[in-house]
Short mmCIF file of C-alpha atoms and ligand atoms in Angstrom, two decimals:
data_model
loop_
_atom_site.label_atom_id
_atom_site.label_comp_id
_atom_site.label_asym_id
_atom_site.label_seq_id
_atom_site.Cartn_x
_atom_site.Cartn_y
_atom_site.Cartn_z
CA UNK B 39 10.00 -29.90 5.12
CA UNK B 40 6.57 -28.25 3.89
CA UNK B 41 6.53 -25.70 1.98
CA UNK B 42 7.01 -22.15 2.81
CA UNK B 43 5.73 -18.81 0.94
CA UNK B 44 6.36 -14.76 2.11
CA UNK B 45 3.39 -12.50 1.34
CA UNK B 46 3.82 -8.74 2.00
CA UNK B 47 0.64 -7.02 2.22
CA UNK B 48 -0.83 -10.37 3.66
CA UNK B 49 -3.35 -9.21 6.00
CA UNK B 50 -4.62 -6.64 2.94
CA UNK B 51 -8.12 -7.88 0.52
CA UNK B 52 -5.49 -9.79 -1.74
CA UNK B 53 -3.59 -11.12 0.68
CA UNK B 54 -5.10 -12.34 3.26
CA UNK B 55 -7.40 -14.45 0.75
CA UNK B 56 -4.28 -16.07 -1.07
CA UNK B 57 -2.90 -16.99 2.79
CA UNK B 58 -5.96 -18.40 4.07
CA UNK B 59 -6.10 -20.60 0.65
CA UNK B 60 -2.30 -21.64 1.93
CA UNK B 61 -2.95 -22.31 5.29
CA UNK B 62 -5.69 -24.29 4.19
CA UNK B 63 -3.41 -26.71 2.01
CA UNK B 64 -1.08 -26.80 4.89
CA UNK B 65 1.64 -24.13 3.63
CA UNK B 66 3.47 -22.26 5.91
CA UNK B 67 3.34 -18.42 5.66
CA UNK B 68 5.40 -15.61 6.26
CA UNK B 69 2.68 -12.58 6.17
CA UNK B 70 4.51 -9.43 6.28
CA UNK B 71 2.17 -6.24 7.14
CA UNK B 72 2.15 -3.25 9.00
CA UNK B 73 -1.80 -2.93 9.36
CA UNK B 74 -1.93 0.85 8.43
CA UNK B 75 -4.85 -0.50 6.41
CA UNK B 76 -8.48 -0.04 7.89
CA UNK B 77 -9.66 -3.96 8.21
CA UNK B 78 -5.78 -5.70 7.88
CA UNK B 79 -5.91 -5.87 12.29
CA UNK B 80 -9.68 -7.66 11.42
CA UNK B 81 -8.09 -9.97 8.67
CA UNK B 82 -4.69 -10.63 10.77
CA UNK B 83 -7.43 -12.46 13.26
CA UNK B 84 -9.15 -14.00 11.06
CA UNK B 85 -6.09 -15.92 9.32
CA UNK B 86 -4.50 -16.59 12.91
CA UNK B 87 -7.96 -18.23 13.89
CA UNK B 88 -7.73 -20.23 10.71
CA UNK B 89 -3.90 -21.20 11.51
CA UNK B 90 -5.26 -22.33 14.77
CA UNK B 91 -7.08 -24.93 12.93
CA UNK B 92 -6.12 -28.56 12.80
CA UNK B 93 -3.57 -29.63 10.08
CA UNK B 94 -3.30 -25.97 9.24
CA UNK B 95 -0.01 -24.66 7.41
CA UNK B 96 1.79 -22.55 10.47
CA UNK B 97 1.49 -18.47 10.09
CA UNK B 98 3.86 -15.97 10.98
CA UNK B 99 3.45 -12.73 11.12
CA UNK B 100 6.23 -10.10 11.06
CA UNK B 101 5.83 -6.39 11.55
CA UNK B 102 8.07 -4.82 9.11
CA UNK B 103 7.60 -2.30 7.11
CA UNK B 104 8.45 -2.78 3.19
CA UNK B 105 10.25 0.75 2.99
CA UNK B 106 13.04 0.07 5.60
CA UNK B 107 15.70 -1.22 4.49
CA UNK B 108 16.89 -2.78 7.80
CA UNK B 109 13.27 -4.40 8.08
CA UNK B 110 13.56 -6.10 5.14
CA UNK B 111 17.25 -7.54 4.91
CA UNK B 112 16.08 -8.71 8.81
CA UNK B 113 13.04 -10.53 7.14
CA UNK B 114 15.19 -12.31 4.36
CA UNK B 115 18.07 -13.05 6.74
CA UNK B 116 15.33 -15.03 9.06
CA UNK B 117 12.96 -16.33 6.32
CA UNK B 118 14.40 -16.02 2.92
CA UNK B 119 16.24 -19.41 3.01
CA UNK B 120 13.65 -21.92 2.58
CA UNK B 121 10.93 -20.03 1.36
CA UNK B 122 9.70 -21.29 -2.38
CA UNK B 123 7.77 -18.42 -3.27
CA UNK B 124 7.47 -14.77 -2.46
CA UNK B 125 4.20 -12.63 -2.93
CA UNK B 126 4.92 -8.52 -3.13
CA UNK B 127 1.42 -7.33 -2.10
CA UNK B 128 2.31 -4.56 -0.03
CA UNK B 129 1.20 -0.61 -1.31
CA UNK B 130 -0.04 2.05 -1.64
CA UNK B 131 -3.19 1.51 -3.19
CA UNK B 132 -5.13 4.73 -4.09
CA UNK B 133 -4.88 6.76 -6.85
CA UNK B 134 -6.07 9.78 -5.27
CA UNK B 135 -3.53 9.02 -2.30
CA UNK B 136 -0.94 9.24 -4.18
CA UNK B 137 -1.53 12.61 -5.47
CA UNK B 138 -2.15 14.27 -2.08
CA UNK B 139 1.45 12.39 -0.75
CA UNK B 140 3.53 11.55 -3.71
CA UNK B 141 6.45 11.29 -1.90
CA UNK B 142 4.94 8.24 0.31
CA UNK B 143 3.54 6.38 -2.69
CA UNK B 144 6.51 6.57 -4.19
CA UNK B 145 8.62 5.27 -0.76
CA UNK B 146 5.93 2.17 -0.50
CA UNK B 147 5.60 0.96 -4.12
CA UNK B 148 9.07 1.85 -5.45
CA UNK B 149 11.24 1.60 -2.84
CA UNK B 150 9.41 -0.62 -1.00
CA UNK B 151 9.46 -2.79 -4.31
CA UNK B 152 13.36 -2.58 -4.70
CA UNK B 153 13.47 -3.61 -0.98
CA UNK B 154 11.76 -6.79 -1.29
CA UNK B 155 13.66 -7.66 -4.91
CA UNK B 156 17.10 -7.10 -3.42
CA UNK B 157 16.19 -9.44 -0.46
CA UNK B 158 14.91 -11.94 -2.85
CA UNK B 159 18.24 -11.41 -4.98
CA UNK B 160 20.53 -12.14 -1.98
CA UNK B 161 18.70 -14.31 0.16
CA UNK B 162 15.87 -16.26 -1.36
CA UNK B 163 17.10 -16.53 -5.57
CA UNK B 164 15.44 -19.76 -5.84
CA UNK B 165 11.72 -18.54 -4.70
CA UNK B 166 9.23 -17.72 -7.46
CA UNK B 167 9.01 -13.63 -7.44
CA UNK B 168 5.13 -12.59 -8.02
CA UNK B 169 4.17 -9.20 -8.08
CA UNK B 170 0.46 -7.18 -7.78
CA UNK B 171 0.81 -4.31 -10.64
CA UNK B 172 -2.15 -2.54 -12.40
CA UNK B 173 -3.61 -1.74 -15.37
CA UNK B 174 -2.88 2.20 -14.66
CA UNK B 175 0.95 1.15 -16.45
CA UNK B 176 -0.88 1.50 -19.80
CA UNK B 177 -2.06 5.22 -18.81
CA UNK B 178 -5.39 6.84 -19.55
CA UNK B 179 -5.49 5.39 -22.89
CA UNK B 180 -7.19 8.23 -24.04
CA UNK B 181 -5.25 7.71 -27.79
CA UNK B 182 -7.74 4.75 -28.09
CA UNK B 183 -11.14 5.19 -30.01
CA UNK B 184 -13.84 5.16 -27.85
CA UNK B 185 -17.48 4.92 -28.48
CA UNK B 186 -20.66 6.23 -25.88
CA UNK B 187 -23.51 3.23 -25.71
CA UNK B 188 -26.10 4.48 -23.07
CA UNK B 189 -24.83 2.35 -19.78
CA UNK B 190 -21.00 2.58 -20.61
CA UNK B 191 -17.74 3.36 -23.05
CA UNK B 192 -16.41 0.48 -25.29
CA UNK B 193 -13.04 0.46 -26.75
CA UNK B 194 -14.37 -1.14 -30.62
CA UNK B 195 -10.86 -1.94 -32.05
CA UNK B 196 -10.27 -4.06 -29.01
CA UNK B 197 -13.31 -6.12 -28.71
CA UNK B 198 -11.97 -9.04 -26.35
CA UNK B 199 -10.29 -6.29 -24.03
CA UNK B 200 -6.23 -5.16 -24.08
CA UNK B 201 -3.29 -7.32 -24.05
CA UNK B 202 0.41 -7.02 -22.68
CA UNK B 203 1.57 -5.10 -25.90
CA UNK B 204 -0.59 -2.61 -24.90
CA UNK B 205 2.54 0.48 -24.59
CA UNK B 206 3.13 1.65 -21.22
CA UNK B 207 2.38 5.09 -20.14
CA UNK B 208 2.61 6.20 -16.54
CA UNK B 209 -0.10 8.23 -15.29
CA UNK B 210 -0.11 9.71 -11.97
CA UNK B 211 2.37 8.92 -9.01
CA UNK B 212 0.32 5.49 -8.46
CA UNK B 213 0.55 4.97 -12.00
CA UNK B 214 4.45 5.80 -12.26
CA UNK B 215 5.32 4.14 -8.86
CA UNK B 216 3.25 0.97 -9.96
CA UNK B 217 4.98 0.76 -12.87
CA UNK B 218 8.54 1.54 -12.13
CA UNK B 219 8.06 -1.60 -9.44
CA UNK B 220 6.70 -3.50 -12.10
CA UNK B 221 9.34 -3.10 -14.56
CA UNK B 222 12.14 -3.68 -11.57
CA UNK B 223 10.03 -6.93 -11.07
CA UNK B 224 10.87 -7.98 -14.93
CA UNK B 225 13.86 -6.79 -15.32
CA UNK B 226 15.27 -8.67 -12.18
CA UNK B 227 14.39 -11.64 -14.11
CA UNK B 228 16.28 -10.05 -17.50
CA UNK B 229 19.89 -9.04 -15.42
CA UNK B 230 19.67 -11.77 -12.49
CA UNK B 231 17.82 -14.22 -13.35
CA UNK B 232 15.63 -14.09 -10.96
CA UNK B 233 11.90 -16.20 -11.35
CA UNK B 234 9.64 -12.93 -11.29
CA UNK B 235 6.28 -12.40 -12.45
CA UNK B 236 4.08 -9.43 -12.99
CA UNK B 237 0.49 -9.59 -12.93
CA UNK B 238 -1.54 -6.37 -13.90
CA UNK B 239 -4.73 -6.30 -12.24
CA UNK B 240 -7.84 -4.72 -12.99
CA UNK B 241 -10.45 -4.65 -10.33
CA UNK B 242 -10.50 -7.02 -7.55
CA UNK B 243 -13.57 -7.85 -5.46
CA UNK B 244 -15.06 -10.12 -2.55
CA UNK B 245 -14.52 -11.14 1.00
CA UNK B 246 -12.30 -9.57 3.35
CA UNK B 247 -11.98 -6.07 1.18
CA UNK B 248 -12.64 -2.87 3.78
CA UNK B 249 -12.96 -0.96 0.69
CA UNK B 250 -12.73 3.14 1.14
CA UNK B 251 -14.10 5.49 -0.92
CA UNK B 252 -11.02 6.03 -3.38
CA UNK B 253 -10.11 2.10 -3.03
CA UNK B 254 -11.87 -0.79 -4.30
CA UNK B 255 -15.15 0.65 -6.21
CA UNK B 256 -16.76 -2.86 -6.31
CA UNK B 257 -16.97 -3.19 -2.44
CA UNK B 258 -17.67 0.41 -1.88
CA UNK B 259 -20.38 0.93 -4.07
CA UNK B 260 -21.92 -2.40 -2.58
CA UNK B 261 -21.59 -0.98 1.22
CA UNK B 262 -23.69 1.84 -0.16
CA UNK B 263 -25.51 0.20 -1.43
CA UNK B 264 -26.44 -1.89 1.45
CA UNK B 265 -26.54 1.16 3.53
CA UNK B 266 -28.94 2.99 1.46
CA UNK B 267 -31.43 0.04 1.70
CA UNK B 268 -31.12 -0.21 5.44
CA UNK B 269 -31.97 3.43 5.40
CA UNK B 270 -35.06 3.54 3.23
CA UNK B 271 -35.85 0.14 5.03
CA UNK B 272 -36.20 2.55 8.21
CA UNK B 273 -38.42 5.01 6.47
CA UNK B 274 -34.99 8.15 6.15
CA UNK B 275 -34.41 9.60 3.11
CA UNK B 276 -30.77 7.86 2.19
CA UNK B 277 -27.55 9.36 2.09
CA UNK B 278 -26.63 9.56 -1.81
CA UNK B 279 -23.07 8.70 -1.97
CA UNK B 280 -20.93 10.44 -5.14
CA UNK B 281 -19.81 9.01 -8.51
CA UNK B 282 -16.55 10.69 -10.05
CA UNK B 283 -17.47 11.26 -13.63
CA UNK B 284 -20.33 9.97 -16.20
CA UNK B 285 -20.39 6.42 -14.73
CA UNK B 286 -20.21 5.09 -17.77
CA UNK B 287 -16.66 3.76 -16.89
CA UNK B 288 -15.69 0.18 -17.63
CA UNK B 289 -13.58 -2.11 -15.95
CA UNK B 290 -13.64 -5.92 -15.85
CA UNK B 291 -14.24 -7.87 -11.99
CA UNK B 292 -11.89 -10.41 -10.84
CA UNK B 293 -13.48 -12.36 -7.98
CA UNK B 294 -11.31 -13.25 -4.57
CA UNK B 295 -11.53 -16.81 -5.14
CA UNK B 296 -9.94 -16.62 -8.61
CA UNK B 297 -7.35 -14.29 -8.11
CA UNK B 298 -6.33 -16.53 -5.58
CA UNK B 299 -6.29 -19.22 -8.13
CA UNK B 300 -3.96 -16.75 -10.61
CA UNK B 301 -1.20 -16.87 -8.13
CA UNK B 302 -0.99 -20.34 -6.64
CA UNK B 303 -1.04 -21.30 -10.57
CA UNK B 304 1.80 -19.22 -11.60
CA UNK B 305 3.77 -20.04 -8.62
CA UNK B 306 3.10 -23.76 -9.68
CA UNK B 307 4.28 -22.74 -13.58
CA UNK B 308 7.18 -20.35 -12.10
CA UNK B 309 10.00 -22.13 -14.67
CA UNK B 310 7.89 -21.57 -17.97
CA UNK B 311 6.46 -18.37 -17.48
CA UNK B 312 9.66 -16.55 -15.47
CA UNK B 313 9.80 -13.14 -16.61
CA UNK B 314 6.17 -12.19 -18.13
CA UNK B 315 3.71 -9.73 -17.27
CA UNK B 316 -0.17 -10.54 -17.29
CA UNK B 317 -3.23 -8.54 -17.87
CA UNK B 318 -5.36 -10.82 -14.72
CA UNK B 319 -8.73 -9.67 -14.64
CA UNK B 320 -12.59 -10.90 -15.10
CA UNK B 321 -12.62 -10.48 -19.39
CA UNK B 322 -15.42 -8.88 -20.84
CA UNK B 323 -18.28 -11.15 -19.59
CA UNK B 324 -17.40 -10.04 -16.51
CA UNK B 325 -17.15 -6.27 -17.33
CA UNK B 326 -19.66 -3.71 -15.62
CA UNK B 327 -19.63 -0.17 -15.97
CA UNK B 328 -20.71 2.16 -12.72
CA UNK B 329 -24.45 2.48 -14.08
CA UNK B 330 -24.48 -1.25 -14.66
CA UNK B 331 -23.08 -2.02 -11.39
CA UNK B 332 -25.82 0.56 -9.85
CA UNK B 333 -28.76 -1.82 -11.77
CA UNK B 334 -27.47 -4.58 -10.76
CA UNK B 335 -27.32 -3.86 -7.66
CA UNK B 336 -31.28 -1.94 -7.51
CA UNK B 337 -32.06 -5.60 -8.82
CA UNK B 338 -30.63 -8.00 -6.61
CA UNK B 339 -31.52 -5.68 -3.43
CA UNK B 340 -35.01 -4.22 -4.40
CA UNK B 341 -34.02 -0.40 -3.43
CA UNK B 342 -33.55 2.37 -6.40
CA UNK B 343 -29.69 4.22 -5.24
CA UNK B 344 -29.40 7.80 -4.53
CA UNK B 345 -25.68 9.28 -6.05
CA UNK B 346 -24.79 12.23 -7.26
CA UNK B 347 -21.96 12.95 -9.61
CA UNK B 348 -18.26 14.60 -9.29
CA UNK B 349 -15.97 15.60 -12.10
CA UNK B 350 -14.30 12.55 -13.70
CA UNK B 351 -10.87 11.94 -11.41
CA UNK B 352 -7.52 12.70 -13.14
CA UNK B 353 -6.03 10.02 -15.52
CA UNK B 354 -9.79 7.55 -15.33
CA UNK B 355 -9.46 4.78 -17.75
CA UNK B 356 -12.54 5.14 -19.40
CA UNK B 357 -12.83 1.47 -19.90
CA UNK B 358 -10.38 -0.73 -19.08
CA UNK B 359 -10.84 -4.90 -19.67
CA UNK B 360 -8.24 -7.40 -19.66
CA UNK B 361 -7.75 -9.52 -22.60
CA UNK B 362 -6.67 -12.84 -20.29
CA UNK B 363 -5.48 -15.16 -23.61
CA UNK B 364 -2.03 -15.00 -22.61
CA UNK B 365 -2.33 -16.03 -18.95
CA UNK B 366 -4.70 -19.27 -20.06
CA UNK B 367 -2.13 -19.92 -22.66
CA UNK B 368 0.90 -19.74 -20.62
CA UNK B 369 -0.28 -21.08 -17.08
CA UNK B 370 -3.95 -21.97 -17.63
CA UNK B 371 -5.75 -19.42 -15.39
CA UNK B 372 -8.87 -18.00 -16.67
CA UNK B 373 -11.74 -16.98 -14.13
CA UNK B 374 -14.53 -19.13 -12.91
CA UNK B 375 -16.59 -17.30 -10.90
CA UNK B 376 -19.50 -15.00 -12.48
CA UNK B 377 -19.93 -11.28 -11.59
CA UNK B 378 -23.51 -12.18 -10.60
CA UNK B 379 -22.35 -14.80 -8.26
CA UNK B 380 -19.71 -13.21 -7.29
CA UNK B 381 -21.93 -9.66 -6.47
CA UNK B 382 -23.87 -12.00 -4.30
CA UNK B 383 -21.04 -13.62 -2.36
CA UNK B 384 -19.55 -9.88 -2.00
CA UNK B 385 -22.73 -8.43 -0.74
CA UNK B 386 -23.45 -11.67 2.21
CA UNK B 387 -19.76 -11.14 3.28
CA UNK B 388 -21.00 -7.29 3.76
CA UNK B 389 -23.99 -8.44 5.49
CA UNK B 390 -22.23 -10.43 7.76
N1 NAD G 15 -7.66 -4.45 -5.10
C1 NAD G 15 -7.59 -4.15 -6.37
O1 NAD G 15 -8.62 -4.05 -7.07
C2 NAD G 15 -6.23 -3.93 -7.03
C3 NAD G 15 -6.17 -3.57 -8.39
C4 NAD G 15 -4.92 -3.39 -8.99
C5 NAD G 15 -3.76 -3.62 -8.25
N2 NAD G 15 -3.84 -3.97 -6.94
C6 NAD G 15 -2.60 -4.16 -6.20
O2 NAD G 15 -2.67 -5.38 -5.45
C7 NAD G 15 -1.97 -5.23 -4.21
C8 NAD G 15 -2.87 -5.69 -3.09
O3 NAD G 15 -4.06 -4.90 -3.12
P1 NAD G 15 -5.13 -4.97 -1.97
O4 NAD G 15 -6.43 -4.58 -2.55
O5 NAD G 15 -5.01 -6.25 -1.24
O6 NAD G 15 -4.62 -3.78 -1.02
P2 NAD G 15 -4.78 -3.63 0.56
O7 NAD G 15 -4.61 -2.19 0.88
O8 NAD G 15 -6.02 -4.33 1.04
O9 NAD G 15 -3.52 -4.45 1.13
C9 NAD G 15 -2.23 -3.91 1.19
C10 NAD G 15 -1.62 -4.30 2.52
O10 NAD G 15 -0.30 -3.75 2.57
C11 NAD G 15 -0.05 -3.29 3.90
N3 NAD G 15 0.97 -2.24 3.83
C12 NAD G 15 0.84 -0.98 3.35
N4 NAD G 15 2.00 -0.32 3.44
C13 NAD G 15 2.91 -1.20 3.96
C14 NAD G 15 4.29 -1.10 4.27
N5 NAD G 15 4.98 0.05 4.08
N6 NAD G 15 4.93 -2.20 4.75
C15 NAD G 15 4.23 -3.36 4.98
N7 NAD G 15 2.91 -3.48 4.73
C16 NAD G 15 2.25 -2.42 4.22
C17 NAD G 15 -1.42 -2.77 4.37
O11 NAD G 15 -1.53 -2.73 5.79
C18 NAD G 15 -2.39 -3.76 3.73
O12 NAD G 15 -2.70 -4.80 4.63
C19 NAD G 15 -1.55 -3.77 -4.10
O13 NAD G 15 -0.18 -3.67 -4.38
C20 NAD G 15 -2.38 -3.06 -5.16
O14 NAD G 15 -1.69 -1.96 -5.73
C21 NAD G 15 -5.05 -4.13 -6.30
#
């Protein structure tokens, strides 16, 4: 029988890159996704055209939503048995979001969370547990000493970026509903055993992201981007777009094709590293603050950007980079693709 994997939040950026990578080595896959997110219908055709290709893994795609209980238990009782590994990609993913309806981003990350865990518990114990969480579990990390160069904030005690004994502080709903899910995620391992693993993400970037303004910075600032040369191109003064804060912010860029890698080589390590969390994210030679992003950006597309600034948004990491040792230690995953390159694949995919 071939192998089988569920992915909620499988037509989102991160998902539907890990299932097309699946499909392409001929693994079935459950995608589980409501499509309230702007581009999941686009990327829900594009992986069913790429199932339709020969020797193809075969994709399913089931409706339910991660917060109902009865959707769920419905999912497991159908697809739980035979299925080797289960993704939890599924969210709420804006911090601002989550302020203006806490009581929703706490329904889809933490209950939503619990949901999928208790299905995995009764009906699929065997399947390797993996679990999207975020750097925002370690809080503003204001306590930190920071120092001001002139393109962005560095964190000097911590010169290769923060590891997992960073402490956790909760910061905003986002940040408290991310994290409660994330510590459910361990601790299922700790009371039953269960083959869980939590990987905290900085920023993600590349094909198939519709970002939004309060929702993937990396693709957003490149649609402007894009947009503001297409305008000066026809002779308008452009649109600035808005910053929130000094711009000096920092985090590190984890392209699509590698965070794909992270998760098909945990689920391949799933016995040794069964119970850990990961900081998964670009490292520091793949670190860009706003303003850097901005000149590299004027650069590769020849057009100076127009922005103007808002106050800094509540709880910011002023930099935030992920010290990746333990993940190559443990299960070998370190990232391969360059920001440059990377910037460049982003900004075709936009194109296109
Ligand atoms: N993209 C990043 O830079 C980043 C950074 C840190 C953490 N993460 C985490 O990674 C995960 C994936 O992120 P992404 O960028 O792919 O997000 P995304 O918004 O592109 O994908 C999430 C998917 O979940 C679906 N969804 C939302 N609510 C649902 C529900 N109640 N039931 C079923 N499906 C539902 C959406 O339709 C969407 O397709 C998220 O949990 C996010 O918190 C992402």
């Amino acid at each position: 029988m071939s192998e089988r994997w569920i992915v909620t939040g499988g037509c989102g950026f991160v998902g539907s890159n890990l299932v097309a990578s699946l499909l392409e080595d001929r693994v079935d896959v459950v995608v589980v996704d409501t499509l309230v997110r702007k581009g999941s219908a686009e990327n829900l055709a594009w992986l069913q055209q790429r199932a339709a290709k020969s020797g193809a893994g075969k994709l399913v795609h089931v409706p339910a939503d991660v917060r109902s209980r009865t959707d769920v238990e419905h999912l497991f009782s159908r697809f739980g048995e035979g299925s080797s590994v289960v993704a939890h990609l599924s969210g709420q993913v804006a911090m601002t979001t989550s302020i203006d309806r806490p009581r929703h981003d706490f329904e889809v990350n933490v209950l939503g969370a619990f949901n999928v865990l208790e299905g995995i518990r009764t009906l699929a114990p065997h399947a390797a547990a993996l679990f999207s969480s975020t750097n925002k579990v370690y809080g503003d990390l204001a306590s930190l000493r920071h120092e001001e160069s002139a393109t962005r904030w560095i964190l000097p005690d911590h010169p290769r970026g923060l590891g997992e004994s960073t402490p956790l502080e909760f910061h905003s709903p986002y940040g408290c509903s991310k994290g409660a899910a994330d510590q459910y995620f361990l601790d299922y391992h700790r009371i039953f055993g269960l083959k869980s693993v939590v990987f905290r993400h900085s920023s993600m970037y590349g094909g198939r992201q519709f970002a939004s303004f309060d929702q993937g910075w990396v693709g957003w600032f490149c649609e402007q981007a894009l947009r503001q040369k297409r305008e000066r191109e026809a002779r308008r003064v452009p649109l600035a777009f808005t910053i929130s804060g000094d711009g000096k912010q920092v985090r590190d860029l984890l392209y699509a094709d590698d965070l794909v890698r992270c998760y098909r080589l945990a689920a391949a390590a799933i016995d040794r590293i069964a119970g850990r969390a990961y900081n998964i994210g670009g490292g520091m030679e793949n670190s860009l603050s706003l303003l850097e992003l901005f000149t590299v950006l004027e650069h590769k597309l020849g057009v100076e950007l127009a922005y103007e600034r808002l106050p800094p948004r509540a709880s910011d990491q002023k930099v935030f980079v992920a010290d990746g040792t333990r993940a190559a230690a443990d299960f070998g995953f370190s990232p391969q693709v360059g920001v440059s390159a990377g910037l460049d694949r982003m900004l075709e995919w936009l194109r296109r």
